[in-house]
Amino acid sequence: MATQNKASLPVIKRLPKYYRYLNNLAAEGRDKISSSELARMMGTTASQVRQDFNCFGGFGQQGIGYKVDVLLAEISKLLFGDGELLPTILIGAGRLGTAVSSFISRDTNGYRLLAVFDINPDLIGKEMAGVPIHALDELESFCAKNKPVVAVLCVPRQSATELSGELVRLGIQGFWNFSHYDMSVEYPDVTVENVHLGDSLMSLGYRLRNRDES
């Protein structure tokens, strides 16, 4: 099977959507699906579906289609590897951090939340999503001991710019970044997923205001 390195970022970003739809099909008891049907669900073309899967060696036979359980298992391997959870820390125990930590902890998504960090003394020692909240000045000693590889940033932009370099120095290899600071430009050797919730909301507004235009 081809490696992820040979797939473009747009293809990689479509994998979770394939995974989600295939999970639904498996729950409905579906055995097979064609590239055309999967394309309609994805909002793309059958050719694009086949091209996407060919990046990883292909999972079906032309004219026969794809077995849902096999395709789901193969995409699961691509997304989750051998099932080992990625050790993760979260910075920022505010409202956004609370929501994100709950999502990470309750969903089977390949991550294991180890701890949350914040500067608010009223929160230190409490728990969030079943893990302890530590003072930010404990970050270095915690990382040295527990070796997290992923950091989730739920802090303002200025705080993210101040923290990111330190986190990279402490061994963080990937960021799920909600800070409105596009880190991927500054740290090209670190894997970054920048999340801009406002972009999605503005896109919705545009589509609603312009849906009657040709």
PDB file of C-alpha atoms in Angstrom:
ATOM      1  CA  MET A   1       0.000   0.000   0.000  1.00  0.00           C
ATOM      2  CA  ALA A   2       1.243   3.513  -0.762  1.00  0.00           C
ATOM      3  CA  THR A   3       2.096   5.781   2.122  1.00  0.00           C
ATOM      4  CA  GLN A   4       0.363   8.942   3.198  1.00  0.00           C
ATOM      5  CA  ASN A   5       3.372  10.926   1.960  1.00  0.00           C
ATOM      6  CA  LYS A   6       2.315  10.259  -1.630  1.00  0.00           C
ATOM      7  CA  ALA A   7      -1.163  11.670  -1.078  1.00  0.00           C
ATOM      8  CA  SER A   8      -1.870  15.382  -1.350  1.00  0.00           C
ATOM      9  CA  LEU A   9      -3.263  17.291   1.604  1.00  0.00           C
ATOM     10  CA  PRO A  10      -6.743  17.612   0.015  1.00  0.00           C
ATOM     11  CA  VAL A  11      -6.896  13.807  -0.348  1.00  0.00           C
ATOM     12  CA  ILE A  12      -5.804  13.305   3.261  1.00  0.00           C
ATOM     13  CA  LYS A  13      -8.424  15.801   4.426  1.00  0.00           C
ATOM     14  CA  ARG A  14     -11.135  13.796   2.658  1.00  0.00           C
ATOM     15  CA  LEU A  15     -10.256  10.566   4.489  1.00  0.00           C
ATOM     16  CA  PRO A  16     -12.217  11.414   7.671  1.00  0.00           C
ATOM     17  CA  LYS A  17     -15.301  12.130   5.567  1.00  0.00           C
ATOM     18  CA  TYR A  18     -14.958   8.763   3.815  1.00  0.00           C
ATOM     19  CA  TYR A  19     -14.523   7.147   7.218  1.00  0.00           C
ATOM     20  CA  ARG A  20     -17.658   8.826   8.587  1.00  0.00           C
ATOM     21  CA  TYR A  21     -19.853   7.821   5.646  1.00  0.00           C
ATOM     22  CA  LEU A  22     -18.526   4.260   5.610  1.00  0.00           C
ATOM     23  CA  ASN A  23     -19.232   3.921   9.325  1.00  0.00           C
ATOM     24  CA  ASN A  24     -22.842   4.909   8.614  1.00  0.00           C
ATOM     25  CA  LEU A  25     -23.071   2.393   5.771  1.00  0.00           C
ATOM     26  CA  ALA A  26     -21.645  -0.376   7.971  1.00  0.00           C
ATOM     27  CA  ALA A  27     -24.179   0.464  10.686  1.00  0.00           C
ATOM     28  CA  GLU A  28     -26.947   0.128   8.092  1.00  0.00           C
ATOM     29  CA  GLY A  29     -25.657  -3.324   7.150  1.00  0.00           C
ATOM     30  CA  ARG A  30     -24.428  -2.393   3.687  1.00  0.00           C
ATOM     31  CA  ASP A  31     -21.998  -4.888   2.151  1.00  0.00           C
ATOM     32  CA  LYS A  32     -20.797  -3.109  -0.986  1.00  0.00           C
ATOM     33  CA  ILE A  33     -20.751   0.371  -2.481  1.00  0.00           C
ATOM     34  CA  SER A  34     -19.749   1.674  -5.901  1.00  0.00           C
ATOM     35  CA  SER A  35     -17.457   4.604  -6.515  1.00  0.00           C
ATOM     36  CA  SER A  36     -20.395   6.438  -8.130  1.00  0.00           C
ATOM     37  CA  GLU A  37     -22.611   6.054  -5.074  1.00  0.00           C
ATOM     38  CA  LEU A  38     -19.821   7.015  -2.699  1.00  0.00           C
ATOM     39  CA  ALA A  39     -19.080  10.039  -4.905  1.00  0.00           C
ATOM     40  CA  ARG A  40     -22.685  11.236  -4.622  1.00  0.00           C
ATOM     41  CA  MET A  41     -22.472  11.038  -0.835  1.00  0.00           C
ATOM     42  CA  MET A  42     -19.153  12.896  -0.828  1.00  0.00           C
ATOM     43  CA  GLY A  43     -20.275  15.559  -3.285  1.00  0.00           C
ATOM     44  CA  THR A  44     -17.551  14.693  -5.793  1.00  0.00           C
ATOM     45  CA  THR A  45     -17.067  12.431  -8.830  1.00  0.00           C
ATOM     46  CA  ALA A  46     -16.495   8.697  -9.161  1.00  0.00           C
ATOM     47  CA  SER A  47     -13.202   9.472 -10.851  1.00  0.00           C
ATOM     48  CA  GLN A  48     -12.091  11.538  -7.860  1.00  0.00           C
ATOM     49  CA  VAL A  49     -13.006   8.733  -5.465  1.00  0.00           C
ATOM     50  CA  ARG A  50     -10.961   6.237  -7.461  1.00  0.00           C
ATOM     51  CA  GLN A  51      -8.040   8.661  -7.693  1.00  0.00           C
ATOM     52  CA  ASP A  52      -8.158   9.232  -3.923  1.00  0.00           C
ATOM     53  CA  PHE A  53      -8.049   5.522  -3.172  1.00  0.00           C
ATOM     54  CA  ASN A  54      -5.344   4.882  -5.767  1.00  0.00           C
ATOM     55  CA  CYS A  55      -3.069   7.157  -3.721  1.00  0.00           C
ATOM     56  CA  PHE A  56      -3.060   4.341  -1.158  1.00  0.00           C
ATOM     57  CA  GLY A  57      -2.939   1.413  -3.537  1.00  0.00           C
ATOM     58  CA  GLY A  58      -6.631   1.120  -4.367  1.00  0.00           C
ATOM     59  CA  PHE A  59      -9.204  -0.842  -2.359  1.00  0.00           C
ATOM     60  CA  GLY A  60     -11.583  -2.297  -4.940  1.00  0.00           C
ATOM     61  CA  GLN A  61     -11.951  -3.670  -8.440  1.00  0.00           C
ATOM     62  CA  GLN A  62     -13.365  -1.750 -11.383  1.00  0.00           C
ATOM     63  CA  GLY A  63     -16.914  -2.804 -12.140  1.00  0.00           C
ATOM     64  CA  ILE A  64     -17.268  -4.643  -8.837  1.00  0.00           C
ATOM     65  CA  GLY A  65     -17.105  -1.799  -6.341  1.00  0.00           C
ATOM     66  CA  TYR A  66     -15.837  -1.744  -2.797  1.00  0.00           C
ATOM     67  CA  LYS A  67     -16.617  -3.969   0.153  1.00  0.00           C
ATOM     68  CA  VAL A  68     -17.691  -1.579   2.904  1.00  0.00           C
ATOM     69  CA  ASP A  69     -16.013  -3.474   5.750  1.00  0.00           C
ATOM     70  CA  VAL A  70     -12.701  -3.790   3.873  1.00  0.00           C
ATOM     71  CA  LEU A  71     -12.707  -0.153   2.804  1.00  0.00           C
ATOM     72  CA  LEU A  72     -13.578   0.989   6.333  1.00  0.00           C
ATOM     73  CA  ALA A  73     -10.782  -1.150   7.804  1.00  0.00           C
ATOM     74  CA  GLU A  74      -8.207   0.189   5.330  1.00  0.00           C
ATOM     75  CA  ILE A  75      -9.142   3.822   5.906  1.00  0.00           C
ATOM     76  CA  SER A  76      -9.104   3.192   9.658  1.00  0.00           C
ATOM     77  CA  LYS A  77      -5.492   2.006   9.331  1.00  0.00           C
ATOM     78  CA  LEU A  78      -4.593   5.164   7.435  1.00  0.00           C
ATOM     79  CA  LEU A  79      -6.207   7.433  10.008  1.00  0.00           C
ATOM     80  CA  PHE A  80      -5.378   5.593  13.232  1.00  0.00           C
ATOM     81  CA  GLY A  81      -2.340   3.477  12.400  1.00  0.00           C
ATOM     82  CA  ASP A  82      -1.983   0.428  14.640  1.00  0.00           C
ATOM     83  CA  GLY A  83      -4.454   1.812  17.179  1.00  0.00           C
ATOM     84  CA  GLU A  84      -1.899   3.373  19.514  1.00  0.00           C
ATOM     85  CA  LEU A  85      -3.345   6.606  20.898  1.00  0.00           C
ATOM     86  CA  LEU A  86      -1.289   9.768  20.453  1.00  0.00           C
ATOM     87  CA  PRO A  87      -0.400  11.315  23.837  1.00  0.00           C
ATOM     88  CA  THR A  88      -1.905  14.789  23.894  1.00  0.00           C
ATOM     89  CA  ILE A  89      -1.984  17.895  26.066  1.00  0.00           C
ATOM     90  CA  LEU A  90      -4.389  20.828  25.891  1.00  0.00           C
ATOM     91  CA  ILE A  91      -3.484  24.432  26.668  1.00  0.00           C
ATOM     92  CA  GLY A  92      -6.328  26.688  27.781  1.00  0.00           C
ATOM     93  CA  ALA A  93      -9.072  25.592  30.169  1.00  0.00           C
ATOM     94  CA  GLY A  94     -11.659  28.182  29.155  1.00  0.00           C
ATOM     95  CA  ARG A  95     -14.977  27.545  27.453  1.00  0.00           C
ATOM     96  CA  LEU A  96     -13.434  26.466  24.165  1.00  0.00           C
ATOM     97  CA  GLY A  97     -10.896  24.263  25.931  1.00  0.00           C
ATOM     98  CA  THR A  98     -13.702  22.660  27.930  1.00  0.00           C
ATOM     99  CA  ALA A  99     -15.667  21.800  24.794  1.00  0.00           C
ATOM    100  CA  VAL A 100     -12.630  20.548  22.879  1.00  0.00           C
ATOM    101  CA  SER A 101     -11.313  18.438  25.768  1.00  0.00           C
ATOM    102  CA  SER A 102     -14.703  16.782  26.104  1.00  0.00           C
ATOM    103  CA  PHE A 103     -14.714  15.966  22.389  1.00  0.00           C
ATOM    104  CA  ILE A 104     -11.225  14.459  22.492  1.00  0.00           C
ATOM    105  CA  SER A 105     -12.043  12.349  25.541  1.00  0.00           C
ATOM    106  CA  ARG A 106     -15.368  10.914  24.451  1.00  0.00           C
ATOM    107  CA  ASP A 107     -14.728  10.244  20.765  1.00  0.00           C
ATOM    108  CA  THR A 108     -12.629   7.419  19.405  1.00  0.00           C
ATOM    109  CA  ASN A 109     -10.317   9.536  17.325  1.00  0.00           C
ATOM    110  CA  GLY A 110      -6.813   8.285  17.997  1.00  0.00           C
ATOM    111  CA  TYR A 111      -5.772  10.617  20.815  1.00  0.00           C
ATOM    112  CA  ARG A 112      -5.217  10.202  24.562  1.00  0.00           C
ATOM    113  CA  LEU A 113      -5.603  13.397  26.551  1.00  0.00           C
ATOM    114  CA  LEU A 114      -3.017  13.429  29.348  1.00  0.00           C
ATOM    115  CA  ALA A 115      -3.480  16.842  30.945  1.00  0.00           C
ATOM    116  CA  VAL A 116      -4.765  20.380  30.578  1.00  0.00           C
ATOM    117  CA  PHE A 117      -2.719  23.515  31.342  1.00  0.00           C
ATOM    118  CA  ASP A 118      -3.878  26.992  32.299  1.00  0.00           C
ATOM    119  CA  ILE A 119      -2.718  30.162  34.083  1.00  0.00           C
ATOM    120  CA  ASN A 120      -5.900  30.632  36.153  1.00  0.00           C
ATOM    121  CA  PRO A 121      -5.021  29.706  39.760  1.00  0.00           C
ATOM    122  CA  ASP A 122      -8.676  28.943  40.497  1.00  0.00           C
ATOM    123  CA  LEU A 123      -8.588  26.056  38.011  1.00  0.00           C
ATOM    124  CA  ILE A 124      -5.296  24.457  39.009  1.00  0.00           C
ATOM    125  CA  GLY A 125      -5.795  21.082  40.650  1.00  0.00           C
ATOM    126  CA  LYS A 126      -9.287  20.613  39.250  1.00  0.00           C
ATOM    127  CA  GLU A 127     -10.177  18.197  36.473  1.00  0.00           C
ATOM    128  CA  MET A 128     -11.399  18.681  32.934  1.00  0.00           C
ATOM    129  CA  ALA A 129     -12.662  15.754  30.851  1.00  0.00           C
ATOM    130  CA  GLY A 130     -11.281  13.410  33.496  1.00  0.00           C
ATOM    131  CA  VAL A 131      -7.700  14.721  33.440  1.00  0.00           C
ATOM    132  CA  PRO A 132      -5.965  17.159  35.824  1.00  0.00           C
ATOM    133  CA  ILE A 133      -5.503  20.861  35.138  1.00  0.00           C
ATOM    134  CA  HIS A 134      -1.905  21.911  35.751  1.00  0.00           C
ATOM    135  CA  ALA A 135      -0.295  25.312  36.096  1.00  0.00           C
ATOM    136  CA  LEU A 136       1.371  26.415  32.887  1.00  0.00           C
ATOM    137  CA  ASP A 137       4.744  26.651  34.619  1.00  0.00           C
ATOM    138  CA  GLU A 138       4.617  22.857  35.091  1.00  0.00           C
ATOM    139  CA  LEU A 139       4.640  22.353  31.335  1.00  0.00           C
ATOM    140  CA  GLU A 140       8.339  21.621  30.911  1.00  0.00           C
ATOM    141  CA  SER A 141       8.577  19.062  33.706  1.00  0.00           C
ATOM    142  CA  PHE A 142       5.349  17.368  32.603  1.00  0.00           C
ATOM    143  CA  CYS A 143       6.521  17.051  28.992  1.00  0.00           C
ATOM    144  CA  ALA A 144       9.892  15.707  30.085  1.00  0.00           C
ATOM    145  CA  LYS A 145       8.173  12.981  32.092  1.00  0.00           C
ATOM    146  CA  ASN A 146       5.154  12.110  29.929  1.00  0.00           C
ATOM    147  CA  LYS A 147       6.424  12.818  26.372  1.00  0.00           C
ATOM    148  CA  PRO A 148       3.249  14.177  24.727  1.00  0.00           C
ATOM    149  CA  VAL A 149       3.508  14.549  20.945  1.00  0.00           C
ATOM    150  CA  VAL A 150       0.360  16.588  20.275  1.00  0.00           C
ATOM    151  CA  ALA A 151      -0.686  19.949  21.743  1.00  0.00           C
ATOM    152  CA  VAL A 152      -4.173  21.396  21.399  1.00  0.00           C
ATOM    153  CA  LEU A 153      -4.093  25.190  21.618  1.00  0.00           C
ATOM    154  CA  CYS A 154      -7.274  26.821  22.928  1.00  0.00           C
ATOM    155  CA  VAL A 155      -5.653  30.140  23.819  1.00  0.00           C
ATOM    156  CA  PRO A 156      -5.577  33.625  22.259  1.00  0.00           C
ATOM    157  CA  ARG A 157      -3.255  34.328  19.353  1.00  0.00           C
ATOM    158  CA  GLN A 158      -0.659  36.157  21.450  1.00  0.00           C
ATOM    159  CA  SER A 159      -0.408  33.291  23.908  1.00  0.00           C
ATOM    160  CA  ALA A 160      -0.050  30.800  21.064  1.00  0.00           C
ATOM    161  CA  THR A 161       2.800  32.747  19.494  1.00  0.00           C
ATOM    162  CA  GLU A 162       4.583  32.825  22.845  1.00  0.00           C
ATOM    163  CA  LEU A 163       4.009  29.136  23.603  1.00  0.00           C
ATOM    164  CA  SER A 164       4.476  27.428  20.252  1.00  0.00           C
ATOM    165  CA  GLY A 165       8.248  27.613  20.091  1.00  0.00           C
ATOM    166  CA  GLU A 166       8.572  26.319  23.643  1.00  0.00           C
ATOM    167  CA  LEU A 167       6.215  23.432  22.899  1.00  0.00           C
ATOM    168  CA  VAL A 168       8.217  22.452  19.823  1.00  0.00           C
ATOM    169  CA  ARG A 169      11.375  22.548  21.929  1.00  0.00           C
ATOM    170  CA  LEU A 170       9.667  20.264  24.458  1.00  0.00           C
ATOM    171  CA  GLY A 171       9.002  17.623  21.797  1.00  0.00           C
ATOM    172  CA  ILE A 172       5.564  18.484  20.449  1.00  0.00           C
ATOM    173  CA  GLN A 173       5.304  17.202  16.883  1.00  0.00           C
ATOM    174  CA  GLY A 174       1.767  18.243  16.007  1.00  0.00           C
ATOM    175  CA  PHE A 175      -0.706  21.000  16.880  1.00  0.00           C
ATOM    176  CA  TRP A 176      -4.475  21.201  16.739  1.00  0.00           C
ATOM    177  CA  ASN A 177      -4.567  24.965  16.780  1.00  0.00           C
ATOM    178  CA  PHE A 178      -7.663  27.050  17.596  1.00  0.00           C
ATOM    179  CA  SER A 179      -5.746  30.274  18.282  1.00  0.00           C
ATOM    180  CA  HIS A 180      -6.242  32.092  14.928  1.00  0.00           C
ATOM    181  CA  TYR A 181      -2.466  31.988  14.496  1.00  0.00           C
ATOM    182  CA  ASP A 182      -1.388  30.081  11.366  1.00  0.00           C
ATOM    183  CA  MET A 183       1.516  28.127  12.767  1.00  0.00           C
ATOM    184  CA  SER A 184       2.236  25.997   9.707  1.00  0.00           C
ATOM    185  CA  VAL A 185       4.150  28.834   8.047  1.00  0.00           C
ATOM    186  CA  GLU A 186       6.492  29.330  10.996  1.00  0.00           C
ATOM    187  CA  TYR A 187       7.047  25.634  11.789  1.00  0.00           C
ATOM    188  CA  PRO A 188       7.253  23.791   8.447  1.00  0.00           C
ATOM    189  CA  ASP A 189       8.681  20.633  10.064  1.00  0.00           C
ATOM    190  CA  VAL A 190       5.814  20.338  12.552  1.00  0.00           C
ATOM    191  CA  THR A 191       2.399  18.972  11.571  1.00  0.00           C
ATOM    192  CA  VAL A 192      -0.231  21.641  12.148  1.00  0.00           C
ATOM    193  CA  GLU A 193      -3.991  21.623  11.765  1.00  0.00           C
ATOM    194  CA  ASN A 194      -5.181  25.231  12.055  1.00  0.00           C
ATOM    195  CA  VAL A 195      -8.868  25.486  12.955  1.00  0.00           C
ATOM    196  CA  HIS A 196     -10.709  28.744  12.232  1.00  0.00           C
ATOM    197  CA  LEU A 197     -14.271  28.402  13.471  1.00  0.00           C
ATOM    198  CA  GLY A 198     -15.091  31.902  12.221  1.00  0.00           C
ATOM    199  CA  ASP A 199     -14.199  30.944   8.639  1.00  0.00           C
ATOM    200  CA  SER A 200     -16.850  28.246   8.623  1.00  0.00           C
ATOM    201  CA  LEU A 201     -19.443  30.616  10.083  1.00  0.00           C
ATOM    202  CA  MET A 202     -18.653  33.322   7.509  1.00  0.00           C
ATOM    203  CA  SER A 203     -18.867  30.756   4.703  1.00  0.00           C
ATOM    204  CA  LEU A 204     -22.321  29.751   5.942  1.00  0.00           C
ATOM    205  CA  GLY A 205     -23.408  33.379   5.968  1.00  0.00           C
ATOM    206  CA  TYR A 206     -22.185  33.929   2.429  1.00  0.00           C
ATOM    207  CA  ARG A 207     -23.984  30.842   1.136  1.00  0.00           C
ATOM    208  CA  LEU A 208     -27.241  31.848   2.822  1.00  0.00           C
ATOM    209  CA  ARG A 209     -27.079  35.400   1.478  1.00  0.00           C
ATOM    210  CA  ASN A 210     -26.188  34.326  -2.050  1.00  0.00           C
ATOM    211  CA  ARG A 211     -28.061  31.044  -2.501  1.00  0.00           C
ATOM    212  CA  ASP A 212     -30.512  32.522  -5.018  1.00  0.00           C
ATOM    213  CA  GLU A 213     -27.745  33.815  -7.275  1.00  0.00           C
ATOM    214  CA  SER A 214     -26.747  31.768 -10.296  1.00  0.00           C
TER     215      SER A 214
END
